[in-house]
PDB file of N, CA and C in Angstrom:
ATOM      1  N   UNK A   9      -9.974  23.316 -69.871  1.00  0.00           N
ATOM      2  CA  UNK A   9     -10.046  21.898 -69.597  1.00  0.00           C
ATOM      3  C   UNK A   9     -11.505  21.523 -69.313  1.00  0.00           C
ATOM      4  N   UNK A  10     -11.826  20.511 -69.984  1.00  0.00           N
ATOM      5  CA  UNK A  10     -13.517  20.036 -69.682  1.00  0.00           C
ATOM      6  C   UNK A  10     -13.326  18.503 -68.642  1.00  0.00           C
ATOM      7  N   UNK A  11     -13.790  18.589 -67.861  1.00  0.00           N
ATOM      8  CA  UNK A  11     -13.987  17.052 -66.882  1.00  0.00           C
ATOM      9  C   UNK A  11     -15.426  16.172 -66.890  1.00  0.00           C
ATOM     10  N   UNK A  12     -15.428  15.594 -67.280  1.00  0.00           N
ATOM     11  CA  UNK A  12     -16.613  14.660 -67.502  1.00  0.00           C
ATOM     12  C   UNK A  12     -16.229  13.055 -66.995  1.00  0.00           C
ATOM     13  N   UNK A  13     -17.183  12.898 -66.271  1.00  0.00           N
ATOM     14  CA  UNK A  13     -17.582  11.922 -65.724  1.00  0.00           C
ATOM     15  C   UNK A  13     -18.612  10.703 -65.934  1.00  0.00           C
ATOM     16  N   UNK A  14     -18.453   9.283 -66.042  1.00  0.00           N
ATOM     17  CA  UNK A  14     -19.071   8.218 -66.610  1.00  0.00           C
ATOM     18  C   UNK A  14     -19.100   7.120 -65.277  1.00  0.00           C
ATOM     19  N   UNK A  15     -20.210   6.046 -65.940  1.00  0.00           N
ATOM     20  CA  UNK A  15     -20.202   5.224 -64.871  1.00  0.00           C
ATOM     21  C   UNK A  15     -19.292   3.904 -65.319  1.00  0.00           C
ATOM     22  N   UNK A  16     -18.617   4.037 -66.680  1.00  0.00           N
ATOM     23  CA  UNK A  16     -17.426   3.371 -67.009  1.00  0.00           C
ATOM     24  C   UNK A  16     -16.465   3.764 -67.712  1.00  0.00           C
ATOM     25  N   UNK A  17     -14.783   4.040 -67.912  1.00  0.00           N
ATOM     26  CA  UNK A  17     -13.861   4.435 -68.181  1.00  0.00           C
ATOM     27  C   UNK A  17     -12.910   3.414 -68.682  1.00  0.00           C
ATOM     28  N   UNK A  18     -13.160   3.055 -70.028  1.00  0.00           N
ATOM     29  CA  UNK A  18     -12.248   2.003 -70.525  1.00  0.00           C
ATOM     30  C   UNK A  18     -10.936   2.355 -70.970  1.00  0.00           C
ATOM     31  N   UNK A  19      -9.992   2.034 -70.257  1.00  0.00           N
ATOM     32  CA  UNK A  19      -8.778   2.766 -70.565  1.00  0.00           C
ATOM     33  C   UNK A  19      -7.999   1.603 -72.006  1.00  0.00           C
ATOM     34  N   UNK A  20      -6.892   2.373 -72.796  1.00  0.00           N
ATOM     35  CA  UNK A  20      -6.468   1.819 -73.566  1.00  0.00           C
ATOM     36  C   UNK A  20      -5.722   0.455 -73.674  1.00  0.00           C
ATOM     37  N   UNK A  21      -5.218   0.232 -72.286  1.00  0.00           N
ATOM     38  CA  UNK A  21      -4.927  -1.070 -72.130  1.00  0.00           C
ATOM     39  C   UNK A  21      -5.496  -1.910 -71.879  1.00  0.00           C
ATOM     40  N   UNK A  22      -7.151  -1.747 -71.624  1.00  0.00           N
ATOM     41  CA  UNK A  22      -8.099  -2.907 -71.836  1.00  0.00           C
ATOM     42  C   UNK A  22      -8.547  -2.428 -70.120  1.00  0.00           C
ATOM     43  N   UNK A  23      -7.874  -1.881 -69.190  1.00  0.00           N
ATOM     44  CA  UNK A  23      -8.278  -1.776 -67.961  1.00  0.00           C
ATOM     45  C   UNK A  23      -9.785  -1.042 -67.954  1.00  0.00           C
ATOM     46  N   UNK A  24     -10.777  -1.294 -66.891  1.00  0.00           N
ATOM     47  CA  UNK A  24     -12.569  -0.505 -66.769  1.00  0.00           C
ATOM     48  C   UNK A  24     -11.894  -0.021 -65.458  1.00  0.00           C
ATOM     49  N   UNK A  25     -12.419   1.123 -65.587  1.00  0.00           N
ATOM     50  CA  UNK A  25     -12.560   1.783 -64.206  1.00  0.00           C
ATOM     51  C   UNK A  25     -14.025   2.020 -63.865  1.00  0.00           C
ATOM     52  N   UNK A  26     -14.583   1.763 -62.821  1.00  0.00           N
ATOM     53  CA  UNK A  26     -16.141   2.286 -62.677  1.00  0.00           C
ATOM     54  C   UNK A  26     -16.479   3.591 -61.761  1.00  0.00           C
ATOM     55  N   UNK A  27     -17.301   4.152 -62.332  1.00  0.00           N
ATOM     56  CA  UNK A  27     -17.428   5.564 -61.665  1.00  0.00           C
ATOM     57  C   UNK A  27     -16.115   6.695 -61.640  1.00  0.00           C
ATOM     58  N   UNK A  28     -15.466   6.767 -63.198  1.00  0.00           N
ATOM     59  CA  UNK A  28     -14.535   7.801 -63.145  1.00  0.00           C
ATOM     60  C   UNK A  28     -14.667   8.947 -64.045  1.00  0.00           C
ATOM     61  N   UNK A  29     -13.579   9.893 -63.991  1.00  0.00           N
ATOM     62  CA  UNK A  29     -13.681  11.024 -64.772  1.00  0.00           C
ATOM     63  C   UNK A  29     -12.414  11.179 -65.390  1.00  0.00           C
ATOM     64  N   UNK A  30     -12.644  11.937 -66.875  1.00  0.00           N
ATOM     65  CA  UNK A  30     -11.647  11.984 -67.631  1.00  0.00           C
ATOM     66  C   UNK A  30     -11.409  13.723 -67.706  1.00  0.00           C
ATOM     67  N   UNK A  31     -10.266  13.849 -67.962  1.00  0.00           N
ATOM     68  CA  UNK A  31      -9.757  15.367 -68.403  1.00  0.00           C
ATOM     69  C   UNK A  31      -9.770  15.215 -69.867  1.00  0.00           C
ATOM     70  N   UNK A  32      -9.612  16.401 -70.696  1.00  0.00           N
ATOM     71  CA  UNK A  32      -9.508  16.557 -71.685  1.00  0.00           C
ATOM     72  C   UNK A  32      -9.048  18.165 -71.794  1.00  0.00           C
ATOM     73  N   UNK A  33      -8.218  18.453 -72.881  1.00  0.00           N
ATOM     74  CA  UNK A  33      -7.566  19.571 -72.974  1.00  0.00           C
ATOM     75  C   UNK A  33      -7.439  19.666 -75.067  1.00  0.00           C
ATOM     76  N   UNK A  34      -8.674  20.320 -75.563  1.00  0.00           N
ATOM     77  CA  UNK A  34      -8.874  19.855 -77.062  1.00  0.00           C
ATOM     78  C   UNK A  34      -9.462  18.880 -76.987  1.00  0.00           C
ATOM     79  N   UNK A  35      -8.945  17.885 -77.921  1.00  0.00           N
ATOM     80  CA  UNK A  35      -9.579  16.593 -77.775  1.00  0.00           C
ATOM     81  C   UNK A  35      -8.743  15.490 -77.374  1.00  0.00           C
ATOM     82  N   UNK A  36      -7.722  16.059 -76.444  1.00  0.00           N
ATOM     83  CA  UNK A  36      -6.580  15.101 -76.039  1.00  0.00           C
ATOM     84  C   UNK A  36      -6.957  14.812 -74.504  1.00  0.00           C
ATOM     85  N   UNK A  37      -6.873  13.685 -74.033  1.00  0.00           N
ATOM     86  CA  UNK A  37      -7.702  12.913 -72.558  1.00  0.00           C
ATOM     87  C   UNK A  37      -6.122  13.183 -72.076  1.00  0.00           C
ATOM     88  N   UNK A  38      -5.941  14.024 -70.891  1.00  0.00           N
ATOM     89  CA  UNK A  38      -4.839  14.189 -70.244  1.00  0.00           C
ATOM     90  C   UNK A  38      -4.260  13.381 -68.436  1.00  0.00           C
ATOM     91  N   UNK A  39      -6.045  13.088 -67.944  1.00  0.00           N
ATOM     92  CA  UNK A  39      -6.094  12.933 -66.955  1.00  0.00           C
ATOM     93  C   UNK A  39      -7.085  12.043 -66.838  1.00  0.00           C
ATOM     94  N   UNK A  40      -7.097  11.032 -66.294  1.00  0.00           N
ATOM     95  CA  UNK A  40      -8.240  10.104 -66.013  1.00  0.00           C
ATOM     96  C   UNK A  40      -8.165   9.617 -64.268  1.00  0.00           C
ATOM     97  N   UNK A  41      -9.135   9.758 -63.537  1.00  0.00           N
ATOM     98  CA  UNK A  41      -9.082   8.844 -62.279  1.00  0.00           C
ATOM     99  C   UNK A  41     -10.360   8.220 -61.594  1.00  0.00           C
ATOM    100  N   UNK A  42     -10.506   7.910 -60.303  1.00  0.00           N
ATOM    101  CA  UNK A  42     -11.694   7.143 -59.871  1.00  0.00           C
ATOM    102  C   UNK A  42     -12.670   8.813 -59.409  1.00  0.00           C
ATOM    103  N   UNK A  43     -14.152   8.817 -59.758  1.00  0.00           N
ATOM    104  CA  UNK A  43     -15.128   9.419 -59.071  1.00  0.00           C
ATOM    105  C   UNK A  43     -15.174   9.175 -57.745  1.00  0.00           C
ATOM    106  N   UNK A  44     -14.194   9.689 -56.772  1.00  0.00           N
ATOM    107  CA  UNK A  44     -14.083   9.603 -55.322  1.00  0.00           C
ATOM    108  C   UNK A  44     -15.329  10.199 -54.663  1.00  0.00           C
ATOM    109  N   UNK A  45     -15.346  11.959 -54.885  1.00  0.00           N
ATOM    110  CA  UNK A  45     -16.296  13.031 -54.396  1.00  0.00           C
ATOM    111  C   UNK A  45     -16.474  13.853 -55.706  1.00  0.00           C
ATOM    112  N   UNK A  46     -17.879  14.831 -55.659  1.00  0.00           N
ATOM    113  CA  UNK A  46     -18.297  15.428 -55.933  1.00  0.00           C
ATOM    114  C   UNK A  46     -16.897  16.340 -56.805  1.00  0.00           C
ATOM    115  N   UNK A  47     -16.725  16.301 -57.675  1.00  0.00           N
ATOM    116  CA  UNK A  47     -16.208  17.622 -58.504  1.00  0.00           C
ATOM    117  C   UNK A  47     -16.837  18.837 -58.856  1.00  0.00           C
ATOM    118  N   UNK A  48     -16.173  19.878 -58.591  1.00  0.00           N
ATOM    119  CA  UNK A  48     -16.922  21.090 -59.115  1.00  0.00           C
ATOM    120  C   UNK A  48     -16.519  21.190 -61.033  1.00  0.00           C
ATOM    121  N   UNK A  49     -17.583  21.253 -61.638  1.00  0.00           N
ATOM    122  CA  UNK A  49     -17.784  21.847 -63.467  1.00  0.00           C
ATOM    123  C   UNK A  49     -16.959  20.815 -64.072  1.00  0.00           C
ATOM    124  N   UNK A  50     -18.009  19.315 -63.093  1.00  0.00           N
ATOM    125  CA  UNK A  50     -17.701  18.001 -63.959  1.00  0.00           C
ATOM    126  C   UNK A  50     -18.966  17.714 -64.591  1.00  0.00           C
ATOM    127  N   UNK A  51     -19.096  17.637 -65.496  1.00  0.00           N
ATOM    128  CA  UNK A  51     -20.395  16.896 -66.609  1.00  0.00           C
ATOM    129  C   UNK A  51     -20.567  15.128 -66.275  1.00  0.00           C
ATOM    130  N   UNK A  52     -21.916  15.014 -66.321  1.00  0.00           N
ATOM    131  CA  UNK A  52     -21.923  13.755 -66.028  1.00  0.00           C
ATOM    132  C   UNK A  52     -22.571  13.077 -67.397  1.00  0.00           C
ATOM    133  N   UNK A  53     -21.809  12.089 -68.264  1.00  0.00           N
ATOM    134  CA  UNK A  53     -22.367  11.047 -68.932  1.00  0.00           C
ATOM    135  C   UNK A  53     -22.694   9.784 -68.153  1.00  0.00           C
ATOM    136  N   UNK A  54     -23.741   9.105 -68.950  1.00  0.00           N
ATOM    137  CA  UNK A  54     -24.092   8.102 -68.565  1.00  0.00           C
ATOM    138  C   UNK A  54     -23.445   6.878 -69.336  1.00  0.00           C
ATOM    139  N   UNK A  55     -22.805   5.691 -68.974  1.00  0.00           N
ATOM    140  CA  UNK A  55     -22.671   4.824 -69.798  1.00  0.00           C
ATOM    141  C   UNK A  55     -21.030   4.788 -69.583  1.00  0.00           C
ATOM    142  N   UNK A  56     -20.284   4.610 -71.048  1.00  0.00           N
ATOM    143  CA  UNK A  56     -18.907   4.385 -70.930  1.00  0.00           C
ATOM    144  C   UNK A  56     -17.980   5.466 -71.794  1.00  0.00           C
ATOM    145  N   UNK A  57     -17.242   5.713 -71.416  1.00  0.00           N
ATOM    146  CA  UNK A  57     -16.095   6.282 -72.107  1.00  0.00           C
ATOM    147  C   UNK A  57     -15.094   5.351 -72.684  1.00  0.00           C
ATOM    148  N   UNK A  58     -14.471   5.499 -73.558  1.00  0.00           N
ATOM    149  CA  UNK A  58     -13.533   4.546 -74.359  1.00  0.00           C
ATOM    150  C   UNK A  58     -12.086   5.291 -74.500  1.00  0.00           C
ATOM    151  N   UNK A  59     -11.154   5.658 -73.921  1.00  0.00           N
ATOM    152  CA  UNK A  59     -10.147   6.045 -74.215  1.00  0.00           C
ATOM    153  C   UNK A  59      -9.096   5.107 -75.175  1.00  0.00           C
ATOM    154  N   UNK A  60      -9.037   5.812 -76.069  1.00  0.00           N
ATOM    155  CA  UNK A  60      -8.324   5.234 -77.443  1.00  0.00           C
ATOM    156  C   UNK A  60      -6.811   5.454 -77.237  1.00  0.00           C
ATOM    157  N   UNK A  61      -5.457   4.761 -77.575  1.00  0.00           N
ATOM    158  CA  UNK A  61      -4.380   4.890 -77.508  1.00  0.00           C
ATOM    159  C   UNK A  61      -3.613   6.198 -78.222  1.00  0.00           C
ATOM    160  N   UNK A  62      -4.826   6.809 -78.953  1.00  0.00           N
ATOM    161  CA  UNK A  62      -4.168   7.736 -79.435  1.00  0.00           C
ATOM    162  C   UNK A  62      -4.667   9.280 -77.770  1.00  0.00           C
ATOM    163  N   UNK A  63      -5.540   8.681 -77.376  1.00  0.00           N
ATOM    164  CA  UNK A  63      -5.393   9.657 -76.160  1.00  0.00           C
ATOM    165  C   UNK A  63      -7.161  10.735 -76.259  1.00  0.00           C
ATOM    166  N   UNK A  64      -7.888  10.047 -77.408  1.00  0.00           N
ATOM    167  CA  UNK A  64      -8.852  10.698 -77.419  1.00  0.00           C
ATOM    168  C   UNK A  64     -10.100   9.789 -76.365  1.00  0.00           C
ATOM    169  N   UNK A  65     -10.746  10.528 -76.047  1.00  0.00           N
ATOM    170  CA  UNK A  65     -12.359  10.155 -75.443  1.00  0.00           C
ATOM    171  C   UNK A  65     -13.364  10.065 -76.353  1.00  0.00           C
ATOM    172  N   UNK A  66     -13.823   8.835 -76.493  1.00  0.00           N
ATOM    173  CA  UNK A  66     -15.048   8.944 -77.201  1.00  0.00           C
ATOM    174  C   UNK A  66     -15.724   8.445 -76.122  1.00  0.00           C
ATOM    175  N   UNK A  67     -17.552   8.785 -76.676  1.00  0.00           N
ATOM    176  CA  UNK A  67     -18.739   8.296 -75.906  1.00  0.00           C
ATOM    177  C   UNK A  67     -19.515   7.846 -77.078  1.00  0.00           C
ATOM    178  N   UNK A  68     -20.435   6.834 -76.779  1.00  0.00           N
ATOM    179  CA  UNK A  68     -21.755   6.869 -77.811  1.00  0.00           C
ATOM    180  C   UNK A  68     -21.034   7.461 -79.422  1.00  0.00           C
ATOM    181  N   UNK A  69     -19.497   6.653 -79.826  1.00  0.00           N
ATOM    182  CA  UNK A  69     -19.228   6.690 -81.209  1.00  0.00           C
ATOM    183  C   UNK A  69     -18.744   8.003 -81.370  1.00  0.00           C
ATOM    184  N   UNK A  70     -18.839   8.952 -80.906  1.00  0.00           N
ATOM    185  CA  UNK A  70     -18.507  10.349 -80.953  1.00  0.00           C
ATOM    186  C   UNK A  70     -17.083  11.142 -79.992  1.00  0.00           C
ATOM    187  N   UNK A  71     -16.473  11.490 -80.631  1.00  0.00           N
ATOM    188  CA  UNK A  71     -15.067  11.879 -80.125  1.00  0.00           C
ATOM    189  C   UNK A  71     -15.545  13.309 -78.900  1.00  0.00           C
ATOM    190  N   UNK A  72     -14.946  13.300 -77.829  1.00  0.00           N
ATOM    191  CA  UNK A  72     -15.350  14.123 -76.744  1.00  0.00           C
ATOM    192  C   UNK A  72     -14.302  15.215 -77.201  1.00  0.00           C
ATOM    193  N   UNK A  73     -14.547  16.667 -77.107  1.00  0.00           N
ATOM    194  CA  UNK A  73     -13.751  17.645 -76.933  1.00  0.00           C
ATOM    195  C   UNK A  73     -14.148  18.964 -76.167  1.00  0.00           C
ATOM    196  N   UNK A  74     -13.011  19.473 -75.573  1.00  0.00           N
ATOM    197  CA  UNK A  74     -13.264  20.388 -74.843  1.00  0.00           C
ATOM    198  C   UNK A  74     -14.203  21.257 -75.042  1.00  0.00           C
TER     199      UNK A  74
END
């Protein structure tokens, strides 16, 4: 599982989350929530994540995978 973290998280129903992190397992986004504290062997992007209805993460046009 890879966890990466953004300073925006656009979820598929149009909802922004600010300052969250997404799971991913392949290239399937399993887990998304708010950047509360510090995670241990979370990656930090800058900018936004786009979670697509099919369940993938993209950043900067490019599909995120584990």
């Amino acid at each position: 599982m890879r966890k990466i973290a953004a300073h925006f998280v656009e979820l598929p129903e149009g909802d922004i989350l600010r300052q969250a992190v997404v799971e991913i397992e392949g290239s399937t986004v399993v887990r998304w929530y708010a950047f509360t504290e510090e995670q241990p062997m979370t990656e930090w992007l800058g900018g936004t994540i786009v979670v697509t209805p099919e369940r993938l993460a993209v950043h900067d046009g490019k599909v995120i995978t584990e």
